């Protein structure tokens, strides 16, 4: 029996124990589809869902760890069932980029940007 905050830190899902505890308190960690508290016990076979980087990562507990171990041992302590991350939208990153020295957008430019964003 291991605490969820200690386990997520030990398998290197979080850099520090305090970050792991804060994430659990904020509701970013679920055990068997139920919101966990930092002292929630984790058992072999439990499914841990961690909300990170905008999407959920799903892990199955294979081994209980109380202390932080090397990366190969940490990866052996869980099975990653996470779906692949969503593709990054190239259009979203280039949205609203103006040439250097082009100055402020004109009224016509602002109207075109609003039309693209669906605000008009």
Short mmCIF file of C-alpha atoms in Angstrom, two decimals:
data_model
loop_
_atom_site.label_atom_id
_atom_site.label_comp_id
_atom_site.label_asym_id
_atom_site.label_seq_id
_atom_site.Cartn_x
_atom_site.Cartn_y
_atom_site.Cartn_z
CA UNK A 1 0.00 0.00 0.00
CA UNK A 2 1.48 3.31 -1.16
CA UNK A 3 0.20 6.89 -1.20
CA UNK A 4 -0.73 8.25 -4.63
CA UNK A 5 1.40 11.38 -4.24
CA UNK A 6 4.45 9.31 -3.31
CA UNK A 7 3.87 6.84 -6.15
CA UNK A 8 3.48 9.50 -8.85
CA UNK A 9 6.69 11.14 -7.62
CA UNK A 10 8.56 7.82 -7.35
CA UNK A 11 7.75 6.79 -10.94
CA UNK A 12 8.86 10.22 -12.17
CA UNK A 13 5.50 11.62 -13.28
CA UNK A 14 6.33 14.74 -11.23
CA UNK A 15 9.71 16.30 -10.46
CA UNK A 16 9.13 16.72 -6.74
CA UNK A 17 6.93 15.25 -4.05
CA UNK A 18 5.40 18.64 -3.35
CA UNK A 19 4.45 19.07 -7.03
CA UNK A 20 2.87 15.61 -6.99
CA UNK A 21 0.92 16.43 -3.85
CA UNK A 22 -0.23 19.78 -5.27
CA UNK A 23 -1.42 18.11 -8.49
CA UNK A 24 -3.40 15.54 -6.52
CA UNK A 25 -4.97 18.26 -4.36
CA UNK A 26 -5.89 20.23 -7.50
CA UNK A 27 -7.77 17.23 -8.88
CA UNK A 28 -5.38 16.42 -11.74
CA UNK A 29 -4.90 12.82 -10.57
CA UNK A 30 -7.61 10.15 -10.48
CA UNK A 31 -7.39 6.57 -9.23
CA UNK A 32 -9.84 4.13 -10.82
CA UNK A 33 -11.85 7.08 -12.22
CA UNK A 34 -12.33 8.64 -8.79
CA UNK A 35 -10.76 11.89 -7.64
CA UNK A 36 -7.88 11.15 -5.30
CA UNK A 37 -6.53 12.84 -2.20
CA UNK A 38 -2.77 12.83 -1.51
CA UNK A 39 -3.15 10.01 1.03
CA UNK A 40 -5.21 7.78 -1.27
CA UNK A 41 -3.75 4.27 -1.34
CA UNK A 42 -2.58 2.77 -4.60
CA UNK A 43 -2.58 -0.99 -5.17
CA UNK A 44 -1.19 -3.17 -7.96
CA UNK A 45 -3.69 -3.20 -10.83
CA UNK A 46 -5.13 0.26 -10.15
CA UNK A 47 -5.56 2.65 -13.07
CA UNK A 48 -4.10 6.11 -12.45
CA UNK A 49 -5.14 8.97 -14.73
CA UNK A 50 -2.98 12.10 -14.72
CA UNK A 51 -4.06 15.32 -16.44
CA UNK A 52 -0.95 16.91 -17.95
CA UNK A 53 -0.13 19.07 -20.97
CA UNK A 54 -3.78 19.44 -21.91
CA UNK A 55 -4.73 15.78 -22.14
CA UNK A 56 -5.04 12.69 -19.93
CA UNK A 57 -2.29 10.14 -19.46
CA UNK A 58 -3.43 6.71 -18.26
CA UNK A 59 -1.16 4.37 -16.28
CA UNK A 60 -1.72 0.92 -14.81
CA UNK A 61 0.15 0.25 -11.57
CA UNK A 62 2.40 -2.82 -11.88
CA UNK A 63 4.73 -2.24 -8.93
CA UNK A 64 4.46 -0.14 -5.77
CA UNK A 65 7.29 2.29 -5.09
CA UNK A 66 7.72 4.51 -2.02
CA UNK A 67 11.05 6.04 -2.93
CA UNK A 68 12.34 7.55 -6.13
CA UNK A 69 14.35 5.12 -8.24
CA UNK A 70 16.24 5.23 -11.52
CA UNK A 71 14.35 5.84 -14.74
CA UNK A 72 14.46 2.23 -16.03
CA UNK A 73 13.09 0.91 -12.73
CA UNK A 74 10.46 3.65 -12.62
CA UNK A 75 9.23 2.82 -16.13
CA UNK A 76 8.94 -0.84 -15.15
CA UNK A 77 6.56 0.11 -12.31
CA UNK A 78 3.69 1.04 -14.64
CA UNK A 79 2.14 0.25 -18.01
CA UNK A 80 1.30 3.29 -20.11
CA UNK A 81 -2.20 3.03 -21.66
CA UNK A 82 -2.28 6.67 -22.77
CA UNK A 83 -3.76 7.50 -26.16
CA UNK A 84 -1.38 9.33 -28.51
CA UNK A 85 -1.28 13.09 -27.91
CA UNK A 86 -3.50 15.20 -30.15
CA UNK A 87 -1.75 16.63 -33.23
CA UNK A 88 -0.53 20.18 -32.98
CA UNK A 89 -2.37 22.52 -35.27
CA UNK A 90 0.13 24.45 -37.38
CA UNK A 91 -2.48 27.03 -38.31
CA UNK A 92 -3.12 27.88 -34.67
CA UNK A 93 0.55 28.76 -34.03
CA UNK A 94 0.80 31.13 -37.00
CA UNK A 95 -2.48 32.88 -36.28
CA UNK A 96 -2.16 36.62 -35.77
CA UNK A 97 1.50 36.90 -36.81
CA UNK A 98 2.37 40.17 -38.50
CA UNK A 99 5.49 41.17 -40.33
CA UNK A 100 7.96 43.20 -38.33
CA UNK A 101 7.59 46.90 -39.05
CA UNK A 102 4.09 46.51 -40.52
CA UNK A 103 2.65 48.76 -37.82
CA UNK A 104 -0.75 48.49 -36.23
CA UNK A 105 -3.51 46.65 -38.06
CA UNK A 106 -5.84 48.85 -40.05
CA UNK A 107 -9.59 48.82 -39.59
CA UNK A 108 -9.86 46.55 -42.63
CA UNK A 109 -7.21 44.18 -41.17
CA UNK A 110 -9.08 44.01 -37.86
CA UNK A 111 -12.34 43.21 -39.64
CA UNK A 112 -10.65 40.42 -41.60
CA UNK A 113 -9.17 38.98 -38.39
CA UNK A 114 -12.58 39.14 -36.70
CA UNK A 115 -14.15 37.33 -39.67
CA UNK A 116 -11.53 34.58 -39.41
CA UNK A 117 -12.20 34.19 -35.71
CA UNK A 118 -15.97 34.16 -36.23
CA UNK A 119 -16.58 37.25 -34.10
CA UNK A 120 -18.57 39.20 -36.70
#
